Every structure is written in structure tokens, then in C-alpha cells.
Coordinates of C-alpha atoms in Angstrom, one line a residue:
M135 CA 0.0 0.0 0.0
H136 CA 1.3 3.4 -1.0
H137 CA 0.5 5.6 2.1
Q138 CA 1.2 9.3 2.8
I139 CA 2.5 9.9 6.3
A140 CA 2.5 13.0 8.5
D141 CA 5.6 14.8 7.2
G142 CA 4.9 14.1 3.5
S143 CA 7.2 11.1 2.9
H144 CA 5.9 7.8 1.6
A145 CA 6.1 4.2 2.8
D146 CA 5.4 1.2 0.6
S147 CA 5.2 -1.1 3.6
E148 CA 2.8 -0.9 6.5
L149 CA 3.3 1.9 9.1
K150 CA 4.8 0.8 12.3
C151 CA 2.3 0.3 15.1
A152 CA 4.2 2.8 17.3
I153 CA 4.1 6.4 18.5
K154 CA 6.8 8.8 17.6
T155 CA 7.1 11.7 20.0
W156 CA 8.9 15.0 19.2
H157 CA 9.7 17.8 21.7
T158 CA 10.2 21.4 20.5
R159 CA 11.9 23.6 23.1
E160 CA 12.8 27.3 23.2
D161 CA 16.1 28.5 24.6
G162 CA 16.8 31.8 26.3
K163 CA 17.4 33.6 23.0
G164 CA 14.0 32.6 21.5
H165 CA 15.5 29.9 19.2
K166 CA 13.5 26.7 18.9
S167 CA 14.9 23.2 18.5
R168 CA 13.0 20.0 17.7
V169 CA 14.3 16.7 19.1
A170 CA 13.0 13.2 19.4
A171 CA 11.8 12.2 22.9
E172 CA 13.3 9.3 24.9
A173 CA 12.5 5.9 23.7
T174 CA 10.7 5.2 27.0
D175 CA 8.0 7.8 26.0
Y176 CA 5.1 5.5 25.0
H177 CA 6.4 3.1 22.3
S178 CA 8.8 5.5 20.6
G179 CA 10.9 3.5 18.2
D180 CA 13.9 4.5 16.1
D181 CA 14.2 7.6 14.0
S182 CA 12.0 6.4 11.2
R183 CA 9.1 8.7 10.7
N184 CA 6.6 6.1 9.3
H185 CA 4.7 5.7 12.6
A186 CA 1.0 5.1 13.2
L187 CA 0.8 8.2 15.5
V188 CA 3.1 11.2 15.8
V189 CA 3.0 13.4 19.0
E190 CA 4.4 16.9 18.9
R191 CA 4.9 18.7 22.2
E192 CA 6.1 22.3 22.4
F193 CA 7.6 23.8 25.6
D194 CA 8.5 27.4 26.5
R195 CA 11.9 28.6 27.7
K196 CA 10.9 27.7 31.3
G197 CA 10.1 24.1 30.3
R198 CA 6.4 24.5 30.6
L199 CA 4.2 22.6 28.2
V200 CA 2.6 25.0 25.7
S201 CA 0.8 22.7 23.3
T202 CA 0.4 19.1 22.2
H203 CA -0.5 18.0 18.7
L204 CA -1.4 14.5 17.5
T205 CA -1.0 13.4 13.9
V206 CA -2.9 10.2 12.9
N207 CA -1.2 8.3 10.0
S208 CA -2.7 4.8 10.6
H209 CA -5.3 3.9 8.0
H210 CA -6.8 1.5 10.6
I211 CA -7.4 4.3 13.0
L212 CA -8.6 6.6 10.2
K213 CA -11.2 4.0 9.2
A214 CA -12.3 3.6 12.9
L215 CA -12.8 7.4 13.1
R216 CA -14.7 7.4 9.8
D217 CA -17.1 4.7 10.9
S218 CA -17.5 5.7 14.6
V219 CA -17.2 9.5 14.4
G220 CA -17.9 10.5 10.8
S221 CA -17.1 14.1 11.3
Y222 CA -16.3 16.6 14.0
P223 CA -16.8 20.4 13.7
T224 CA -13.4 21.4 15.1
V225 CA -11.5 18.8 13.2
P226 CA -11.3 19.7 9.5
S227 CA -10.9 16.2 8.2
D228 CA -13.0 13.4 6.6
F229 CA -10.6 10.9 8.1
K230 CA -9.6 9.6 4.6
E231 CA -6.1 11.1 4.8
P232 CA -3.7 11.7 7.8
F233 CA -4.6 14.7 9.9
T234 CA -3.4 16.6 12.9
M235 CA -5.4 17.9 15.9
P236 CA -4.4 20.0 18.9
S237 CA -5.1 19.3 22.5
P238 CA -7.3 19.1 24.5
F239 CA -8.5 16.5 21.9
Q240 CA -12.2 17.3 22.3
M241 CA -13.2 14.7 19.6
L242 CA -11.5 11.9 21.5
Y243 CA -13.2 12.9 24.8
H244 CA -16.6 13.0 23.2
H245 CA -16.2 9.8 21.1
W246 CA -14.1 7.7 23.4
E247 CA -16.9 5.2 23.9
D248 CA -17.9 5.2 20.3
I249 CA -14.4 4.3 19.2
D250 CA -14.2 1.6 22.0
V251 CA -17.4 0.0 20.7
Y252 CA -15.9 -0.1 17.2
K253 CA -12.8 -1.8 18.5
T254 CA -14.9 -4.3 20.4
C255 CA -16.8 -5.2 17.3
L256 CA -13.8 -6.0 15.2
C257 CA -13.5 -9.5 13.7
D258 CA -10.9 -11.9 15.0
E259 CA -9.1 -11.7 11.6
E260 CA -8.6 -7.9 12.0
D261 CA -5.5 -8.2 14.3
D262 CA -3.7 -5.3 12.7
A263 CA -6.6 -3.0 13.2
R264 CA -7.0 -4.1 16.8
M265 CA -3.3 -3.5 17.5
H266 CA -3.4 0.0 16.0
L267 CA -6.5 0.9 18.0
S268 CA -5.0 -0.5 21.2
L269 CA -2.1 1.8 20.6
F270 CA -4.5 4.7 20.0
F271 CA -6.2 4.0 23.3
E272 CA -2.8 3.7 25.0
F273 CA -2.2 7.3 23.9
M274 CA -5.7 8.4 25.0
E275 CA -5.4 6.8 28.4
A276 CA -2.0 8.3 29.1
E277 CA -2.9 11.7 27.8
M278 CA -6.4 12.2 29.2
G279 CA -7.7 9.1 30.9
N280 CA -7.4 10.3 34.5
S281 CA -8.9 13.7 33.8
K282 CA -11.7 12.2 31.8
R283 CA -12.7 9.9 34.7
S284 CA -12.4 12.8 37.2
I285 CA -14.6 15.1 35.1
E286 CA -17.2 12.4 34.4
Q287 CA -17.4 11.7 38.1
Q288 CA -18.1 15.4 38.7
F289 CA -20.8 15.4 35.9
A290 CA -22.4 12.3 37.6
C291 CA -22.9 14.5 40.7
G292 CA -24.6 17.2 38.5
R293 CA -21.8 19.7 38.8
C294 CA -19.0 21.0 36.6
E295 CA -16.1 23.5 36.5
F296 CA -15.8 26.3 33.9
E297 CA -12.6 24.9 32.4
N298 CA -14.3 21.5 31.7
S299 CA -17.7 22.7 30.8
W300 CA -17.1 22.2 27.1
L301 CA -17.1 18.5 27.7
L302 CA -20.9 18.7 28.4
F303 CA -21.6 19.6 24.8
K304 CA -21.0 16.7 22.4
P305 CA -21.8 17.8 18.9
G306 CA -25.1 16.5 17.6
F307 CA -26.5 15.9 21.1
P308 CA -29.6 17.8 22.4
I309 CA -29.2 20.7 24.8
V310 CA -31.7 22.9 26.7
T311 CA -31.8 26.6 27.3
L312 CA -34.6 28.7 28.8
F313 CA -36.2 31.6 27.1
N314 CA -38.4 33.6 29.6
S315 CA -38.6 30.3 31.6
H316 CA -39.8 28.4 28.5
P317 CA -37.5 25.4 27.5
W318 CA -35.9 25.5 24.1
L319 CA -34.4 22.4 22.6
L320 CA -31.4 22.6 20.3
R321 CA -28.5 20.4 19.0
V322 CA -24.9 21.1 19.7
I323 CA -22.9 22.3 16.7
K324 CA -19.6 23.3 18.4
T325 CA -18.1 25.1 21.4
A326 CA -15.2 27.6 21.8
Y327 CA -13.7 29.6 24.6
H328 CA -13.4 33.4 24.3
E329 CA -12.1 36.2 26.4
N330 CA -12.0 40.0 26.5
H331 CA -11.4 42.7 29.1
R332 CA -15.1 43.6 29.6
D333 CA -16.6 40.2 30.0
G334 CA -13.7 38.0 31.1
K335 CA -13.7 34.4 29.9
W336 CA -16.8 32.7 28.5
L337 CA -17.7 29.4 26.7
Q338 CA -19.6 30.0 23.5
V339 CA -22.0 27.2 22.6
H340 CA -23.3 27.1 19.1
G341 CA -26.7 25.3 18.8
A342 CA -28.8 24.3 15.8
Y343 CA -32.6 24.6 15.8
A344 CA -35.4 24.3 13.4
G345 CA -36.0 27.7 11.9
H346 CA -37.3 29.8 9.1
D347 CA -35.3 32.5 7.4
G348 CA -38.2 34.1 5.6
K349 CA -37.6 32.0 2.5
S350 CA -37.2 28.4 3.6
I351 CA -37.3 26.2 6.6
G352 CA -34.3 24.3 7.9
D353 CA -31.5 24.3 10.5
M354 CA -30.4 27.7 11.8
E355 CA -27.8 28.6 14.4
H356 CA -28.2 30.2 17.8
I357 CA -25.3 31.2 20.0
M358 CA -25.4 30.9 23.8
K359 CA -22.7 32.0 26.3
I360 CA -21.6 30.6 29.7
Y361 CA -19.6 33.4 31.5
Q362 CA -17.0 32.4 34.0
K363 CA -17.5 35.4 36.3
E364 CA -21.3 35.3 36.1
N365 CA -22.0 31.6 36.2
F366 CA -19.1 30.3 38.3
G367 CA -18.8 32.3 41.4
Q368 CA -15.3 32.4 43.0
G369 CA -14.2 29.8 40.4
H370 CA -16.1 27.0 42.2
P371 CA -17.9 24.2 40.5
E372 CA -21.6 25.0 39.7
D373 CA -24.7 22.9 39.3
I374 CA -25.1 22.0 35.7
T375 CA -28.8 22.9 35.6
K376 CA -28.0 26.4 36.8
L377 CA -26.1 27.1 33.6
P378 CA -27.8 29.1 30.9
V379 CA -27.5 26.1 28.6
Y380 CA -26.9 22.4 29.5
P381 CA -27.5 18.9 28.1
R382 CA -31.0 17.6 27.7
R383 CA -30.3 14.6 29.9
Y384 CA -30.0 16.9 33.0
Y385 CA -33.5 18.5 32.4
S386 CA -35.9 17.2 35.0
E387 CA -38.9 16.6 32.6
D388 CA -39.1 13.1 31.0
G389 CA -40.0 12.3 27.4
A390 CA -43.2 14.4 27.7
L391 CA -41.0 17.5 27.0
E392 CA -40.4 16.6 23.4
Q393 CA -44.1 15.9 22.8
R394 CA -45.1 19.2 24.3
L395 CA -42.4 21.1 22.4
R396 CA -43.5 19.4 19.1
T397 CA -47.0 20.7 19.6
R398 CA -45.6 24.2 20.2
G399 CA -43.3 23.8 17.2
K400 CA -46.2 23.2 14.9
N401 CA -47.8 26.4 16.1
W402 CA -44.5 28.2 15.6
M403 CA -44.2 27.0 12.0
S404 CA -47.7 28.1 11.2
L405 CA -47.1 31.6 12.6
S406 CA -43.7 31.9 10.9
S407 CA -44.5 30.7 7.5
S408 CA -47.6 32.8 6.8
I409 CA -49.2 36.2 7.5
S410 CA -51.9 36.3 10.2
V411 CA -53.5 38.5 12.8
Q412 CA -53.8 37.0 16.2
N413 CA -54.5 37.9 19.8
Y414 CA -51.8 37.9 22.4
D415 CA -51.9 38.1 26.2
G416 CA -48.7 37.8 28.3
P417 CA -45.1 38.9 28.6
A418 CA -43.3 40.0 25.4
E419 CA -40.2 41.9 24.4
Y420 CA -39.9 44.9 22.0
L421 CA -36.8 45.7 20.0
K422 CA -35.2 48.9 21.1
E423 CA -34.8 51.3 18.2
V424 CA -31.4 52.5 17.3
P425 CA -31.3 56.3 16.5
P426 CA -30.6 56.9 12.9
D427 CA -27.5 59.0 13.7
F428 CA -26.1 56.6 16.3
F429 CA -22.5 55.5 15.7
D430 CA -19.9 53.9 18.0
P431 CA -16.7 52.2 16.8
R432 CA -17.5 49.2 19.0
Q433 CA -21.1 48.9 17.6
S434 CA -20.2 45.8 15.6
S435 CA -20.0 43.9 18.8
Y436 CA -23.4 45.1 20.1
W437 CA -26.3 42.7 20.1
Q438 CA -29.9 43.7 19.6
V439 CA -31.5 45.1 22.7
W440 CA -34.8 43.5 23.7
C441 CA -36.8 45.2 26.5
S442 CA -39.6 43.4 28.4
Y443 CA -43.2 44.6 28.6
A444 CA -46.7 43.1 29.0
E445 CA -48.7 42.8 25.8
K446 CA -52.5 42.3 25.5
G447 CA -54.0 43.0 22.1
R448 CA -53.7 42.4 18.4
V449 CA -50.5 41.2 16.8
V450 CA -49.6 40.7 13.1
F451 CA -47.2 37.8 12.5
D452 CA -45.1 38.2 9.3
L453 CA -41.6 36.9 9.5
A454 CA -40.6 38.0 6.0
S455 CA -41.5 41.6 6.8
Y456 CA -39.7 41.5 10.1
L457 CA -36.5 40.4 8.4
E458 CA -36.9 43.3 5.9
D459 CA -37.0 45.8 8.8
N460 CA -34.3 44.2 10.9
Y461 CA -30.9 42.6 10.4
G462 CA -31.0 39.1 9.0
M463 CA -31.1 36.1 11.3
G464 CA -28.8 34.2 8.9
E465 CA -29.7 31.7 6.3
S466 CA -31.2 28.3 7.1
T467 CA -29.9 25.1 5.7
P468 CA -33.0 24.0 3.8
K469 CA -34.6 20.8 4.8
D470 CA -37.8 19.0 4.0
E471 CA -40.4 19.8 6.7
S472 CA -40.9 16.1 7.3
M473 CA -37.1 15.9 8.2
L474 CA -37.3 18.6 10.8
D475 CA -37.9 17.9 14.5
M476 CA -40.6 20.4 15.5
A477 CA -39.4 20.0 19.1
E478 CA -36.4 22.2 18.1
C479 CA -38.5 25.2 17.0
P480 CA -37.9 28.3 19.2
P481 CA -40.4 29.2 22.0
Y482 CA -40.8 32.7 20.5
V483 CA -42.0 34.2 17.3
F484 CA -41.6 37.7 15.8
G485 CA -44.6 39.9 15.3
Y486 CA -45.8 43.5 14.9
S487 CA -47.6 45.0 17.9
C488 CA -50.6 47.0 16.8
G489 CA -50.7 48.7 20.1
R490 CA -47.0 49.4 20.6
K491 CA -46.4 50.0 16.9
T492 CA -43.1 48.2 16.7
W493 CA -41.7 44.7 16.1
C494 CA -41.7 42.5 19.2
R495 CA -40.8 39.0 20.3
Y496 CA -43.7 36.8 21.6
L497 CA -44.0 33.5 23.3
V498 CA -45.8 31.0 21.1
S499 CA -47.7 29.5 24.0
N500 CA -49.5 32.9 24.6
V501 CA -50.8 33.4 21.1
R502 CA -54.5 32.9 20.6
E503 CA -56.7 33.0 17.6
A504 CA -58.1 36.5 16.9
T505 CA -61.7 37.1 17.9
W506 CA -63.6 39.8 16.1
G507 CA -66.7 41.8 17.3
T508 CA -70.0 40.8 15.7
D509 CA -71.4 44.3 15.4
P510 CA -68.5 46.7 16.1
M511 CA -70.3 49.7 14.5
S512 CA -72.9 49.6 17.3
N513 CA -70.3 51.1 19.6
L514 CA -70.2 54.3 17.6
E515 CA -72.3 57.3 18.5
L516 CA -72.8 58.6 14.9
P517 CA -75.8 59.6 12.9
T518 CA -77.2 56.5 11.2
N519 CA -76.5 57.6 7.7
Q520 CA -72.9 58.4 8.4
K521 CA -72.4 55.0 10.2
M522 CA -74.0 53.2 7.2
L523 CA -71.8 55.0 4.8
V524 CA -68.6 54.1 6.6
Q525 CA -69.7 50.5 7.0
A526 CA -70.5 50.2 3.2
L527 CA -67.2 51.8 2.0
V528 CA -65.1 49.7 4.3
S529 CA -66.9 46.4 3.7
S530 CA -66.8 46.7 -0.1
H531 CA -63.2 48.0 -0.5
D532 CA -61.0 45.8 -2.7
F533 CA -57.4 45.5 -1.5
A534 CA -54.6 45.0 -4.1
N535 CA -53.6 41.4 -4.8
H536 CA -50.0 42.2 -5.6
D537 CA -48.6 44.3 -2.8
R538 CA -45.4 45.2 -4.6
D539 CA -47.0 46.4 -7.9
R540 CA -47.2 50.2 -7.6
A541 CA -49.0 50.6 -10.9
E542 CA -51.8 48.3 -9.8
Q543 CA -52.3 50.3 -6.6
K544 CA -52.3 53.8 -8.0
G545 CA -55.5 55.7 -7.2
K546 CA -57.3 52.7 -5.6
G547 CA -57.1 53.7 -2.0
L548 CA -59.9 54.8 0.2
V549 CA -59.2 58.0 2.2
I550 CA -61.6 59.0 5.0
L551 CA -61.2 62.3 6.9
L552 CA -62.5 62.5 10.5
H553 CA -62.5 66.0 12.0
G554 CA -63.7 67.2 15.3
P555 CA -62.8 67.9 19.0
P556 CA -60.8 65.4 21.1
G557 CA -62.8 62.5 22.5
S558 CA -65.6 62.8 20.0
G559 CA -65.1 59.3 18.5
K560 CA -62.7 59.7 15.6
T561 CA -60.2 57.1 16.7
L562 CA -63.0 54.8 17.7
T563 CA -64.4 55.0 14.2
A564 CA -61.2 53.8 12.7
E565 CA -61.0 51.0 15.3
C566 CA -64.5 49.9 14.5
A567 CA -63.8 50.0 10.8
A568 CA -60.8 47.7 11.2
E569 CA -62.9 45.4 13.5
L570 CA -65.7 45.3 10.9
S571 CA -63.3 44.3 8.1
R572 CA -61.4 41.9 10.3
K573 CA -58.1 43.6 9.5
A574 CA -55.3 44.9 11.6
L575 CA -55.3 48.6 12.5
L576 CA -51.9 50.4 12.0
S577 CA -52.1 53.7 13.8
C578 CA -49.4 56.3 13.6
S579 CA -49.3 60.0 14.5
M580 CA -47.5 62.8 12.7
S581 CA -45.1 63.2 15.7
E582 CA -44.2 59.5 15.5
L583 CA -43.6 59.6 11.7
N584 CA -41.3 62.7 12.1
K585 CA -39.9 62.2 15.6
H586 CA -36.3 62.8 14.4
D587 CA -37.3 65.9 12.5
S588 CA -35.7 64.5 9.4
P589 CA -37.4 64.5 5.9
W590 CA -35.5 61.3 5.0
Y591 CA -36.7 59.5 8.2
F592 CA -40.2 60.8 7.7
E593 CA -40.4 59.4 4.2
Q594 CA -38.8 56.1 5.2
R595 CA -41.3 55.6 8.1
L596 CA -44.3 56.7 6.1
A597 CA -43.4 54.4 3.1
R598 CA -42.8 51.5 5.5
V599 CA -46.1 51.9 7.3
L600 CA -48.0 52.0 4.0
Q601 CA -46.1 49.1 2.7
L602 CA -46.9 47.0 5.7
A603 CA -50.5 48.0 5.5
T604 CA -50.6 46.9 1.8
T605 CA -48.9 43.6 2.6
W606 CA -51.2 42.8 5.5
K607 CA -54.3 44.5 3.9
A608 CA -54.6 46.5 7.1
V609 CA -56.5 49.7 7.9
V610 CA -54.3 52.7 8.5
L611 CA -55.0 55.5 11.0
L612 CA -52.9 58.7 10.7
D613 CA -53.6 60.8 13.7
E614 CA -52.8 64.5 14.1
A615 CA -52.9 64.9 10.3
D616 CA -53.3 68.7 10.4
V617 CA -49.9 69.3 8.7
F618 CA -51.1 67.3 5.7
L619 CA -54.5 69.0 5.4
E620 CA -53.8 72.7 5.7
A621 CA -53.0 74.6 2.6
R622 CA -49.4 74.9 1.7
Q623 CA -47.8 78.4 1.9
D624 CA -44.8 80.1 0.5
G625 CA -42.3 82.0 2.5
S626 CA -40.3 80.9 5.5
S627 CA -38.1 77.9 5.8
A628 CA -40.7 76.3 8.2
H629 CA -43.3 76.6 5.5
Q630 CA -41.0 75.1 2.9
A631 CA -40.2 72.2 5.2
R632 CA -43.9 71.5 5.8
N633 CA -44.6 71.8 2.1
A634 CA -42.0 69.2 1.4
L635 CA -43.6 66.8 3.9
V636 CA -47.0 67.3 2.4
A637 CA -45.6 66.6 -1.1
V638 CA -44.0 63.4 0.1
F639 CA -47.3 62.4 1.8
L640 CA -49.4 63.0 -1.3
R641 CA -47.1 61.0 -3.5
H642 CA -47.2 58.0 -1.3
L643 CA -50.9 58.3 -0.7
E644 CA -51.5 58.3 -4.5
Y645 CA -49.9 54.8 -4.7
F646 CA -51.6 53.3 -1.6
S647 CA -54.5 51.0 -2.4
G648 CA -55.7 50.4 1.2
I649 CA -57.9 52.2 3.7
V650 CA -56.6 55.4 5.4
F651 CA -58.3 57.3 8.1
L652 CA -57.0 60.8 8.7
T653 CA -57.9 62.5 12.0
T654 CA -57.6 66.2 12.9
N655 CA -59.0 68.4 15.7
R656 CA -59.2 71.5 13.4
I657 CA -58.9 72.6 9.8
H658 CA -58.1 76.2 9.0
V659 CA -57.6 76.2 5.2
F660 CA -57.9 72.9 3.4
D661 CA -55.1 72.0 0.9
T662 CA -56.6 71.6 -2.6
A663 CA -54.5 68.6 -3.6
M664 CA -55.4 66.9 -0.3
K665 CA -59.1 67.7 -0.7
S666 CA -59.2 66.0 -4.1
R667 CA -57.9 62.7 -2.5
V668 CA -60.4 62.5 0.3
H669 CA -63.3 60.2 -0.5
L670 CA -65.4 60.9 2.6
A671 CA -65.2 63.6 5.4
L672 CA -67.1 63.1 8.6
G673 CA -67.5 65.9 11.2
Y674 CA -67.7 65.1 14.9
Q675 CA -69.1 67.0 17.8
T676 CA -68.5 66.9 21.6
P677 CA -71.1 64.3 22.8
G678 CA -74.3 65.6 24.4
K679 CA -76.0 64.1 27.3
A680 CA -77.8 61.3 25.3
A681 CA -74.6 60.4 23.6
R682 CA -72.7 60.4 26.9
R683 CA -75.3 58.1 28.4
A684 CA -74.8 55.7 25.5
I685 CA -71.0 55.8 25.8
W686 CA -71.2 55.1 29.5
S687 CA -73.5 52.2 28.8
H688 CA -71.3 50.7 26.0
I689 CA -68.1 50.8 28.1
I690 CA -69.7 49.4 31.2
H691 CA -71.3 46.5 29.3
R692 CA -67.9 45.6 27.9
L693 CA -66.6 45.0 31.5
P694 CA -66.8 41.4 32.9
K695 CA -70.2 41.1 34.7
E696 CA -68.6 39.8 37.9
Q697 CA -66.6 43.0 38.2
V698 CA -69.6 45.4 38.0
D699 CA -72.3 46.0 40.5
A700 CA -75.7 45.2 39.0
R701 CA -77.1 48.5 40.3
L702 CA -74.6 50.6 38.3
G703 CA -76.9 50.6 35.3
D704 CA -79.5 52.6 37.3
E705 CA -76.9 55.5 37.6
L706 CA -76.4 56.1 33.9
D707 CA -78.4 59.4 34.0
R708 CA -76.3 60.7 36.8
L709 CA -73.1 59.7 35.1
A710 CA -74.2 61.3 31.8
S711 CA -74.8 64.6 33.5
E712 CA -71.1 65.1 33.9
D713 CA -69.6 67.1 30.9
L714 CA -67.1 64.6 29.6
N715 CA -66.0 63.5 26.1
G716 CA -65.7 59.9 25.1
R717 CA -62.0 59.5 25.9
E718 CA -62.5 61.0 29.3
I719 CA -65.3 58.6 30.1
A720 CA -63.2 55.7 29.1
N721 CA -60.3 56.9 31.3
M722 CA -62.7 57.6 34.1
L723 CA -64.0 54.0 34.0
A724 CA -60.6 52.5 33.7
T725 CA -59.4 54.4 36.8
A726 CA -62.5 53.6 38.8
S727 CA -62.3 49.9 37.9
T728 CA -58.7 49.8 39.2
F729 CA -59.8 51.6 42.4
A730 CA -62.6 49.0 42.9
R731 CA -60.2 46.0 42.3
S732 CA -57.8 47.4 44.9
K733 CA -60.6 47.2 47.5
A734 CA -61.7 43.8 46.2
E735 CA -65.2 45.2 45.4
P736 CA -67.3 45.2 42.2
L737 CA -67.4 48.5 40.4
Q738 CA -70.0 50.8 42.0
F739 CA -71.1 54.4 41.5
K740 CA -69.2 55.4 44.6
H741 CA -65.9 54.4 43.0
I742 CA -66.7 56.5 39.8
D743 CA -67.9 59.4 42.0
T744 CA -64.6 59.4 43.9
V745 CA -62.6 59.6 40.7
M746 CA -65.0 62.3 39.4
A747 CA -64.5 64.4 42.6
V748 CA -60.7 64.3 42.1
R749 CA -61.2 65.4 38.5
R750 CA -63.4 68.3 39.5
D751 CA -60.8 69.5 42.0
F752 CA -58.2 69.4 39.2
E753 CA -60.5 71.3 36.8
M754 CA -61.0 74.0 39.5
V755 CA -57.2 74.4 40.0
L756 CA -56.7 74.4 36.3
G757 CA -59.3 77.1 35.9
S758 CA -57.9 79.2 38.7
D759 CA -54.4 79.0 37.2
K760 CA -55.7 80.0 33.8
R761 CA -57.4 83.1 35.3
D762 CA -54.3 84.0 37.2
G763 CA -52.2 83.6 34.1
D764 CA -54.5 86.0 32.2
H765 CA -53.7 88.8 34.7
A766 CA -50.0 88.0 35.1
S767 CA -47.4 90.5 34.0
F768 CA -43.6 90.6 34.0
T769 CA -41.4 93.5 34.8

């Protein structure tokens, strides 16, 4: 057999079943010399280099061991590794040719038993292979046998040290990490130690999970970190189950875990591979926005910042749109869905919060099917003809089928203007319209669109809101739209800046095919170009006593019956006598309900009256301050 050995020379005969050991030492001047070790070191033979194994040890000038490398030349050992290991992430070899690996020989630690089983199963005729493998185990035993047994004994007690924690993570084996106390099952890809001045030392664990990159499903990678300072206090051993990630075998739950996670995984796959509007109730995390002018030379090392909050409301799930707005999660290695283990799907899913108006991360287990009101328009206190008109226009509107085709969308939008004083029902009208059409409501104010006072940012935000609304066939509510509605003027730079915003708005509105509600508290002079784009304008008035009574009744009836005193309905006339608008009534009831719950009582008139009394005092102080301000003078 013509065989290539470690240093590039050839041997026509079989390699010697022996280990050749070399020592490289550094003298005081920094010069390095390489010499053969004593013959007593393992089975070192003569100076011939055609050995089954070659060990290279390097020492510093003080005689301390710096590194050890093992070169495998034996085709018997290579075949054993091909059949029992196959591949290992930190060893760049297919085990068909001689290769070299450095200490601490992670592959040999993790596959010790696998190689031993292979050796045990060898036929009686395979004496040469058995001899080479015995030599291999002799090296392994001398090099790491004692430490392996000591570490495994510690693992058996459920504890580990930071320096040895990598041994917990055998590539391909299942591991568990917790996300907001919810278990997440992954498979080990590889591990590596890192260190910097800020965080100290840490073990980085790369795990594979079943994911979706917006285009295809398959294996994706998630990185977890075990910090020495944070997870191993004073350098002492730590309980394995207290680590941020650990092997599945240490997790207390039995096989029911996989079954439960597969059910969750099917829900995750459904939410991640399609667009849907759902209800959510529970803890969530929103992605903190990075200011457009932010720069730091170290920002490449920054991770996304997720902030916790409690969500209860409508959420739009659309992974593809999330990835367009945020940095990519990486590409998946495509797999047929039948080949994926749904137990390895993440416990969270990305979605857009209609209430918070941003992308968030939600727990799959807290997502519920959206429920829609049967007669949402009944909540509106509007003249019957206006209510019927809104209902007809919204119900019959045709959304574009191709959300990226601008030519198809031109001039096909529905623009409804709602004008009137605060609390008169404008926002509620848009909410009821979205409920009626069973669509998500994307609301945004002028101040939110232009919060950085930048025309570029304004156009980017406006275009993105309208694009999302087109993709989701959602209803859009643009609040505080006065700047778009008033006539443009020439003159100052402020007027020119506003004119530019209006021009941008009109251009994007022209190519939006969905439903837009514009709200304003006042209109001085209506812009001609804007007026021509409004299909319906509805005026609102401050609610009178009859309307206030109806509003009180609607909101009270939406509260759970067990939380409301049955006699409260008899007090509607007294409640309606208070001069409040719709928003103030809703706020009043919310505050009174909280007050009642704090006293473990059902909502009664006395709770509302207490809140009203506090409000009256505030109004008196406010009126007094206003009168004093009218007569104030400065010297």
C-alpha cells in the first residue's frame, strides 16, 4: 500500500504500530529546536518517521508545556474514526487522509466510547486494526484518561467547572436553554472559549434549531454564552442545571417534554410561514430602536437590545416583513419539513404589535386565535346615515392582490377624513372599521412619523407603514394629520419644510390601495390637492347628554359582569350629566375599575364618583391657574 504519512514522505510497507514523539523547546534567545523524545515515552521507536501516531509537544523557555498536537497516520485508526465519528466540527478532516489535531482533543473525549465500541466489534481476523486501536487507546489513556474519569465523576454529581464545561456539549447531542422560563431544545454544533477585558472568559455554545429565514425552513444557528464570572462564582464548581444552557439529559422533565415542544413547534411553524392577525396576552419583548444618527466604533460587537413589557392585544405575524426591517437572522440550511424535529423550534415568534407600533418577540404559547366583534359599529355614536356609509365603504373595499405592484395600486385607496374635537369618537371610528373588516389597525401620529425631524426619516417611516398595510391588507389611522391637510404656503423655511412633507405624503398616498383614516382636531384652510384625494369627510361634535349616556352604557357593558355592581346601570343618567368627552369617560371608568379592584369590590357608583371628585378638583385648580395667568405681568 502506498501511504502518505504525516511529514509528507511515503512508505510502501505498513506503518509501524508505534508512537513517535517530538519535543520542541525554546532557549533563552528565543530559538526553537526539535528533538525526538526518549524511547521510553510510550512506544517510541527508532528515528524512522513512518509511525501510526506522531505526537508533537512544544515547551516554552521555562520548560512549561505550551501545546500538544497529535497526527494520525494509521489507516486502521482513520477507518475507525470514519465509521465511529464520521465528522467533528473542530477537526477539518473526513478521516480519509492523515490529519493533525491539537489538545485538548475534544473529539477523543466525546467519542471515546464510540471508538471503543468499534474496536470491540472488530472481527478476529482484524488483528492489525486491533493493534493500532490499542495503541490509540494507550495514547488516549496516558494523555487524558485520569482527567476524563475525574470530570465524568463530577458530571455524575450534577456539577461542573468552567474549564471543563465544554465536555458537556457533544456535537449533535440535544441541549436545553430557557427563554423567559420556557424550554428551548437545540442540538450542539460546536463550542469555543473566548475572552475580553469587559466580560472576562466565556464558553460560546453554538446550537442548531429548526428555523425559518423568511424563504425556507431548515437548520439555523443560535449562540449561547456561559460566562466564568457570572455563572461560576469564585471559580467554584456549579450545578449544571443552573447554567444558561446544558445537556437535555439533565433536564428534569421526561419524554413528555419533546411531545409538548413538538405541539408548540407546529404552532410556531404556522405563525412563521404565513401572515396572520392573532390575539396575544402575556409577557413580550420589544426591539429597542437605534437612533438613525447613532455611531460607535464598537457597535459591531453590540447585540440587539430587547426590552420586556406586557402585551395584550392584536399582533400581526409576518416573519418576512420582520426580516426586511431588521438585520437578517442568517440563512437556514434548507430541509424538507418532514425531516425537521418540531421540538427544536424556538419558543418565541416575531410579530408586529398594533398597540406598541413596533416589532416584538412573543411567546408562542401565549398566542391565541383572533376574535372579532360581531357588530362593532354599534359602539359608535354617529348619525345612522354616516355610520351606514362608513360601513358600506369599508366592507366593499377591494385590496390589491400584488402588494409590490405600484402601478396596480395607483388611485385605488380609500381616504376618510375625520375631523372634530378630542374625545368625540374619531379614533374609535377607525378601530370599529378595522374590526368590521377583520383587519389589523396600523395607527401612527405625525409626531411619530417625524420624531427625528428628518425628511428622510419621515419618508422612510411613512413608506414602510403604508407598505406593511398593503402587505397585510390592514387599515391605517394617521392621527394629528393637520400638517397634511392645511393649505401649503410660500415664504419661511418652516413653510418650505412643511410643504416638502405634504408633497411626500401626497405622493405615497397616491400609490396606496388600502384604507386610510386621517384625523384632525381642526382645519383652517384645506389644501386643494389633499381635498381631491379625500373620499369621505365626517365631522364630529362633543357628545351631548344622550350620547354620553350611550357611551357610559357601552363601556360598562364591555366589562366582565362579575366586576360590575348590578345597580350601576341605574346610575347612567347621573353619570351622563357630567360634561365629559368619550376619551375622558373611558379613562374615568378604567381608573374607577382599578380603584374598585384594589378594594376587592365590584365597580360601583361610589368608585366612579370618587374619581370624578378628584377630576373636579383638578379642573378647579386648572381654571384658577388660567385666570391668574390671564392677569400675570412681567417686569
